[in-house]
Coordinates of C-alpha atoms in Angstrom, one line a residue:
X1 CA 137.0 81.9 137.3
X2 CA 135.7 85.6 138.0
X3 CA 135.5 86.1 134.3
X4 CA 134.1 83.3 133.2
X5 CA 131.2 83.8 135.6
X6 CA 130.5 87.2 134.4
X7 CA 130.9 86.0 130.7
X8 CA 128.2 83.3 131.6
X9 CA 125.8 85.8 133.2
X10 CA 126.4 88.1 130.6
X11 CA 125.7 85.7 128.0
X12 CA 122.5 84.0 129.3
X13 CA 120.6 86.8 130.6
X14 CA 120.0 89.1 127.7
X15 CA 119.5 86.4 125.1
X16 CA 117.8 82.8 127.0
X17 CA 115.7 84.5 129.7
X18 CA 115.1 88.0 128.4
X19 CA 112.9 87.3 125.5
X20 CA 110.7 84.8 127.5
X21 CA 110.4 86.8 130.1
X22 CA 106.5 88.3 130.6
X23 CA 105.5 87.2 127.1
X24 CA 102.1 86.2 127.4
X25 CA 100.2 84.4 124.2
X26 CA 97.2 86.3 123.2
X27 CA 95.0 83.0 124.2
X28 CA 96.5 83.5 127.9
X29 CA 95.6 87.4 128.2
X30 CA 92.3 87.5 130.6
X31 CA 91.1 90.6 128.8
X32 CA 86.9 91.0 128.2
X33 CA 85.1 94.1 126.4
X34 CA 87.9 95.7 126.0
X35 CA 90.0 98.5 123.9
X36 CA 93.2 98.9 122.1
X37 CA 95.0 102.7 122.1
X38 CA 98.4 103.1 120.2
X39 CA 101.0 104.9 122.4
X40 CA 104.3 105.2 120.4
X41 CA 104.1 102.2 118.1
X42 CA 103.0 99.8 120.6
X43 CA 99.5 98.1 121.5
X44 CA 97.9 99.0 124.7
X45 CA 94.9 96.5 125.1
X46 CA 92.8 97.4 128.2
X47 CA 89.9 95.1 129.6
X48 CA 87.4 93.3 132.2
X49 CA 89.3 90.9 134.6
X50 CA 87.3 87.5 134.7
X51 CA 87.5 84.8 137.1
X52 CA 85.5 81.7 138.1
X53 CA 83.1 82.9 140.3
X54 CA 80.0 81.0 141.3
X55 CA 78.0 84.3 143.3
X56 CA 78.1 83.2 146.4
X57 CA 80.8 84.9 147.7
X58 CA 82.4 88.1 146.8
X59 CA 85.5 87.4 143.9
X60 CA 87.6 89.5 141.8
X61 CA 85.6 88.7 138.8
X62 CA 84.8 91.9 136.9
X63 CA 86.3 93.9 139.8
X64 CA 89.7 95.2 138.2
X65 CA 90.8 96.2 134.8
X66 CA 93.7 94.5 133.4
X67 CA 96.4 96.1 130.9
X68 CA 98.8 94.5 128.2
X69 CA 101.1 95.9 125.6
X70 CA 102.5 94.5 122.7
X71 CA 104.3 95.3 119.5
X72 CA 102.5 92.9 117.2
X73 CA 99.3 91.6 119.0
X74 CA 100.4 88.2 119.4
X75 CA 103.2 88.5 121.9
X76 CA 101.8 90.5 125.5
X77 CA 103.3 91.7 128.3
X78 CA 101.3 92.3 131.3
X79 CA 101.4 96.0 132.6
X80 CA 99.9 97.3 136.4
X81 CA 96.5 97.0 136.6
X82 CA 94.8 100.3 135.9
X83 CA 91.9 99.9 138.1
X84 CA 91.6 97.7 141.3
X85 CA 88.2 97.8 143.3
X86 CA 88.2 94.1 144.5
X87 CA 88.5 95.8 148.6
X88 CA 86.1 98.9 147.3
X89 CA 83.5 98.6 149.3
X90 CA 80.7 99.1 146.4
X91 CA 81.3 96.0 145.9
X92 CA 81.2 97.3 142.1
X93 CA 80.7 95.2 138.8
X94 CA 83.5 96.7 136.8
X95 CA 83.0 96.4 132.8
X96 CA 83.8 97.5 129.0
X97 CA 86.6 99.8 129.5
X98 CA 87.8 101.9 127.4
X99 CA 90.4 104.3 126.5
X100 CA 91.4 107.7 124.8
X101 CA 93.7 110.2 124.5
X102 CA 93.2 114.1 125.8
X103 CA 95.5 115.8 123.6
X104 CA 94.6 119.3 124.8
X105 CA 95.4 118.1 128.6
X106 CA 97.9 115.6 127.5
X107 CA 96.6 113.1 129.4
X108 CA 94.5 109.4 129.3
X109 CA 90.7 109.0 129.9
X110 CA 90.1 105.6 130.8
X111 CA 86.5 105.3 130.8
X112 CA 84.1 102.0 132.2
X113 CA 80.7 101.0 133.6
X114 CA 80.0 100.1 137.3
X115 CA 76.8 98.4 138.8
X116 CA 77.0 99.1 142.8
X117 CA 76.8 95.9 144.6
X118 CA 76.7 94.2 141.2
X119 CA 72.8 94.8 141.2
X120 CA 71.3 96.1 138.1
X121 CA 68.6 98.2 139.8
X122 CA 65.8 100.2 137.6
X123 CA 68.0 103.3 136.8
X124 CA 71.5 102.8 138.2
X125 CA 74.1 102.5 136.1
X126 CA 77.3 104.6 136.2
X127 CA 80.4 105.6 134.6
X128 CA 83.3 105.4 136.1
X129 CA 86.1 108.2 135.1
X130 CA 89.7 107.8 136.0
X131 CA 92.8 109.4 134.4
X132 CA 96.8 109.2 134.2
X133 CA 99.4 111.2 132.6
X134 CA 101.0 108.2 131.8
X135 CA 99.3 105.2 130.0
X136 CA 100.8 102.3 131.8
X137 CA 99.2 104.1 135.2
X138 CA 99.0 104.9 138.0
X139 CA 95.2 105.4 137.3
X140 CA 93.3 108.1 139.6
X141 CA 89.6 107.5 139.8
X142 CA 88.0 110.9 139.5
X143 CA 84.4 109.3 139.9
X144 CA 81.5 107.7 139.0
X145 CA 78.6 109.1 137.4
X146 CA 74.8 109.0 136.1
X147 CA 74.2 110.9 132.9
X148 CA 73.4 114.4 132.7
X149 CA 71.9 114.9 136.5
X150 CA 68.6 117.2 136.4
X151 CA 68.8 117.3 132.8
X152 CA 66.7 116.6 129.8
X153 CA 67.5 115.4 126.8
X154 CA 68.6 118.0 123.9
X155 CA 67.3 115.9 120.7
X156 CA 65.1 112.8 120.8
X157 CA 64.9 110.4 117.9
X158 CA 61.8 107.6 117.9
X159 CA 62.5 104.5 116.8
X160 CA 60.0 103.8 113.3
X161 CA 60.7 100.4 113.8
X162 CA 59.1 98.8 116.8
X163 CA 55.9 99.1 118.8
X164 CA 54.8 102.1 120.4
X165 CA 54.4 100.0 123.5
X166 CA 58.2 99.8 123.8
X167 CA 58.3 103.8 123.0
X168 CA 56.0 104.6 126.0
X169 CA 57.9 102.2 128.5
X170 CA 61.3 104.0 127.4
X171 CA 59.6 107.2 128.5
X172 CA 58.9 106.9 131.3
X173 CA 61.8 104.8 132.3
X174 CA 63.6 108.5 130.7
X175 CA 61.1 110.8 133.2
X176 CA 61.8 108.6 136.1
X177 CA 65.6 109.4 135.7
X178 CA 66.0 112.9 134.7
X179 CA 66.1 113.9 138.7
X180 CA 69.3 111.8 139.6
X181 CA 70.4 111.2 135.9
X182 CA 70.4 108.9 133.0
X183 CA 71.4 105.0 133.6
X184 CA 74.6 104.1 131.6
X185 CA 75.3 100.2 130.6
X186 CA 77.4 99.2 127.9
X187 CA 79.1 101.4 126.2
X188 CA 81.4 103.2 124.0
X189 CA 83.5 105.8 124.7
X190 CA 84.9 107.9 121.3
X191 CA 86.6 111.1 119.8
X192 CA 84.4 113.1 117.4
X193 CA 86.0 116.6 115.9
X194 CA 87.7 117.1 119.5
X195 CA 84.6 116.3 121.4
X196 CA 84.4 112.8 123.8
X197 CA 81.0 111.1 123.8
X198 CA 79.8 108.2 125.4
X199 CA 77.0 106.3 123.3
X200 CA 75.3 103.6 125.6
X201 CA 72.3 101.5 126.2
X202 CA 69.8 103.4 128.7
X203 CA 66.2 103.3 129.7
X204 CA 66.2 100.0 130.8
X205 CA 67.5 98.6 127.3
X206 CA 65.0 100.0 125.7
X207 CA 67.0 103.3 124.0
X208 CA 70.2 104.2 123.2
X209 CA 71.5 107.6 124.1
X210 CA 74.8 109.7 123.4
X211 CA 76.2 112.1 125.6
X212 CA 79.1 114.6 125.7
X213 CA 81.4 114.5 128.1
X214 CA 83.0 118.2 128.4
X215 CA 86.6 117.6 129.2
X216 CA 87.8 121.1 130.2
X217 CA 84.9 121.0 132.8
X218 CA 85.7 118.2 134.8
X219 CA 84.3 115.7 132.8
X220 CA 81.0 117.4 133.5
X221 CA 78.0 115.3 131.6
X222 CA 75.4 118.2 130.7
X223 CA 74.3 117.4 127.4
X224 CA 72.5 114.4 126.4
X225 CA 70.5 112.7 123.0
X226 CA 68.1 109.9 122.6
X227 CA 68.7 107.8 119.9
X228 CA 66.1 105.0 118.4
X229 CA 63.7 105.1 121.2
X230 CA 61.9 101.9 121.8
X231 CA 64.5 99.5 120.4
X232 CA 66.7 97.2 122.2
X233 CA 70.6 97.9 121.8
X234 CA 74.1 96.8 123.4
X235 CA 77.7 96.5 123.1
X236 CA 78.0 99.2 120.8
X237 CA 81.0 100.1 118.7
X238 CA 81.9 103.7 116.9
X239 CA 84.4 103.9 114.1
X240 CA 84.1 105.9 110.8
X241 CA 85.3 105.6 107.3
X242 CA 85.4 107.4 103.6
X243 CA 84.0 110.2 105.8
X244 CA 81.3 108.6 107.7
X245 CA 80.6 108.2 111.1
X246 CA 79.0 104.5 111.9
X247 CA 77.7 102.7 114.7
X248 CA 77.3 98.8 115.6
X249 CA 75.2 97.4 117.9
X250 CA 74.1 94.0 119.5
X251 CA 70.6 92.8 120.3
X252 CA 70.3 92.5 124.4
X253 CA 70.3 89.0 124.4
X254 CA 72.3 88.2 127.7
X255 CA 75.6 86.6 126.5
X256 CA 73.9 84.6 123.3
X257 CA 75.2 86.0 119.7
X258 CA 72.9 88.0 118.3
X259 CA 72.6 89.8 114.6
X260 CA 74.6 93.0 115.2
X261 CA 73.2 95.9 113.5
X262 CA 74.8 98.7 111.5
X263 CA 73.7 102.1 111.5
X264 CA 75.2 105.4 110.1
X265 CA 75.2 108.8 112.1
X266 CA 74.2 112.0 111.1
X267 CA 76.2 114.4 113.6
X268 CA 74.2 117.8 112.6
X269 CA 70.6 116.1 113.7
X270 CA 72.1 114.0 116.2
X271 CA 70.1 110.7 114.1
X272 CA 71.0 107.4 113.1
X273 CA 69.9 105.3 110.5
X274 CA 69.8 102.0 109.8
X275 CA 71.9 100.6 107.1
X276 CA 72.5 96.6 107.6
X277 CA 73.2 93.8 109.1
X278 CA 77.2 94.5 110.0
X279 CA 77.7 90.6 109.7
X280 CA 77.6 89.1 105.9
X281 CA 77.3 85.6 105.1
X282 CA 75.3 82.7 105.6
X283 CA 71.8 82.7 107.9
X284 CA 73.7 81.7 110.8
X285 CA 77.1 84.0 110.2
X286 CA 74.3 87.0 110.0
X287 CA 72.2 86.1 113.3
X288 CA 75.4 85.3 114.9
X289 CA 77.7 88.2 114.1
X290 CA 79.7 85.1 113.8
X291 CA 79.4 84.0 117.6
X292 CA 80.0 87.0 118.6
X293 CA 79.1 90.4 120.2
X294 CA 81.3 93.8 120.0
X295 CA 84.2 95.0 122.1
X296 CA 86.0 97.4 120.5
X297 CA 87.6 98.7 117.2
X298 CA 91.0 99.9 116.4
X299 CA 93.5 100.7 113.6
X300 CA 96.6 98.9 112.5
X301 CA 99.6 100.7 113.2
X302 CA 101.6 99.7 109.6
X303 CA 98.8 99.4 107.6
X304 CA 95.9 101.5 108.9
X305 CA 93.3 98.4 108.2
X306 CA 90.4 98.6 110.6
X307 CA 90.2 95.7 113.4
X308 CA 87.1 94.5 114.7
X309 CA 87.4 92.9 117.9
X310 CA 84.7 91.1 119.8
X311 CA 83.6 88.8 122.9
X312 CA 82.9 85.2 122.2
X313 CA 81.5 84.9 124.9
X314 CA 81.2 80.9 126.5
X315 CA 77.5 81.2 127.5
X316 CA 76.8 77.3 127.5
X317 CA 76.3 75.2 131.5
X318 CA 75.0 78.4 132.7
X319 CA 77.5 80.4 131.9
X320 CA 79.5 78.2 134.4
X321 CA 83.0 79.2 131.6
X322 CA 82.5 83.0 130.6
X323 CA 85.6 83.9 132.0
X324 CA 86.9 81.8 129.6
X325 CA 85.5 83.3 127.1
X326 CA 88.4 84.5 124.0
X327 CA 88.1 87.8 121.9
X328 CA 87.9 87.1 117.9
X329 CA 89.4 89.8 115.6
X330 CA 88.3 90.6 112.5
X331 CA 89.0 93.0 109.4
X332 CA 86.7 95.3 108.9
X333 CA 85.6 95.3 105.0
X334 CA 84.2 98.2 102.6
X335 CA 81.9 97.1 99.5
X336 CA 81.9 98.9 96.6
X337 CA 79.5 101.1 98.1
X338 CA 82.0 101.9 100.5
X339 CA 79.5 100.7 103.3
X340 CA 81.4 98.3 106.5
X341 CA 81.3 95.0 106.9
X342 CA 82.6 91.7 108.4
X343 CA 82.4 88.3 106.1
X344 CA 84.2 85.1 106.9
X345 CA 87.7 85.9 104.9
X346 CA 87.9 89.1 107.9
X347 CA 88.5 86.5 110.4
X348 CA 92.5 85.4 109.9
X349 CA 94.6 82.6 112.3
X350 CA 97.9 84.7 112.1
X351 CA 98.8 88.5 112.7
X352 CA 95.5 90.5 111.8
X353 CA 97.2 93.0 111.1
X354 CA 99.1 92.3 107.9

């Protein structure tokens, strides 16, 4: 009977409950404003934890970062969580992380935006820095920091397109910071010719600056650019192209769609211009970014196609479901102009990747 016991385990085990075993469907993945890194052929999709969570007393919701892996985006397993502050006594709002590489210090950056006693107070917002040598964790934090402390900015570019009421009010929300350093919201965290940035709605919404994050200085933050000055910007994305650098942006308009906007960058004059609408389509695909607002980017590992990935976010009953809320991926398209873009045939049901 000894044998046949061993034959049964031996049969059962590796082929009935191995392959079931963690698998998560991407629709059962709580992962929000995220990013993907590729780490030896395999998907490491990093984001904001969301639960229920009615305000009135203290929850995990945006409190941890959660991490998944996969070989093909569709199946998931669930890895440590990277970052746990749910006992922190900050009581910090945790969001948009995201991840890179060092490859001079062989190790990862993971990189996301607190809000101390989730209050978004005139002129605090931080990033927080922690790092591993391995990507599935343990995570160190190394801190959390305003932009550029003491500092002024090294470029500023006005915005042409708005009011100069809205120019004025983002200066002197930019003066009133300079002593303890620049507010960071949402951001994006990006490689650039072996340089890390950070590119981020400051100034109360009402700029955008970019900032360089000196990685063989302890992540020091000393130099800084404002970018359209006066106009309102979130949730922005970074990913380049035919040689190009481009950027894409939300409106703020809470957790409503709005039109995203596409700009190019010129790295030299630290300037970005305006190119389009990323979104094409009808009226409401446009204004929409079809229902949705940027999380992240990232590149097939067979076929090198650019993914856009966003939040659609549940904002309806008060936003009583956001942590419901689903991430929709999308091919990122180049017209014959070789300018980026997302239409309606980006959006596919199966792998996105093929």
């Amino acid at each position: 009977g000894v044998r046949m016991k061993y034959f049964f385990g031996f049969l059962f085990v590796p082929f009935f409950v191995y392959p079931s075993l963690n698998k998560i469907s991407i629709n059962d993945i709580n992962s929000h404003s995220g990013s993907i890194i590729v780490v030896n052929d395999k998907y490491y999709l990093f984001g904001e934890y969301r639960v229920n969570n009615d305000g009135k007393t203290r929850t995990p919701n945006n409190q941890k970062i959660t991490l998944y892996s996969s070989t093909d985006l569709i199946h998931w397993s669930k890895e440590n969580d990277p970052i746990d502050l749910t006992k922190d006594p900050n009581d910090f709002e945790v969001e948009r992380p995201k991840i890179l590489f060092d490859k001079n210090g062989s190790i990862y950056s993971l990189y996301f935006h607190v809000q101390p006693h989730r209050k978004f107070s005139q002129g605090v917002g931080l990033l927080g820095i922690a790092t591993s040598k391995d990507i599935t964790g343990p995570y160190r934090v190394i801190g959390y920091y305003q932009i550029a402390t003491g500092k002024k900015a090294s470029t500023t570019q006005y915005s042409y397109e708005v009011d100069d009421g809205w120019k004025r009010k983002a200066d002197g929300f930019y003066h009133d910071s300079i002593k303890l350093g620049q507010e960071l919201r949402d951001f994006y965290a990006f490689d650039l010719y072996g340089d890390t940035y950070v590119v981020y709605s400051a100034e109360e919404g009402y700029s955008v600056q970019l900032a360089k994050i000196d990685l063989k200085n302890s992540f020091a933050i000393n130099t800084f650019h404002r970018l359209l000055v006066g106009e309102r910007h979130e949730a922005p994305i970074y990913f380049s192209g035919f040689n190009k650098h481009y950027f894409v942006f939300s409106d703020i308009s809470g957790y409503r769609p709005s039109e995203s906007k596409l700009y190019s960058f010129d790295i030299k004059n630290k300037k970005l211009n305006y190119i389009s609408p990323f979104a094409r389509g009808n009226q409401m695909d446009v204004k929409t970014t079809f229902q949705s607002q940027p999380a992240f980017v990232f590149k097939c590992i067979n076929t090198g196609k650019l993914i856009y990935v966003a939040d659609k976010w549940l904002y309806k009953d008060k936003l009583k479901y956001i942590w419901k809320s689903k991430y929709v991926w999308a091919e990122i398209k180049w017209d014959s102009n070789k300018i980026p873009y997302i239409d309606k045939t980006s959006f596919k049901k199966n792998n996105i990747c093929e």
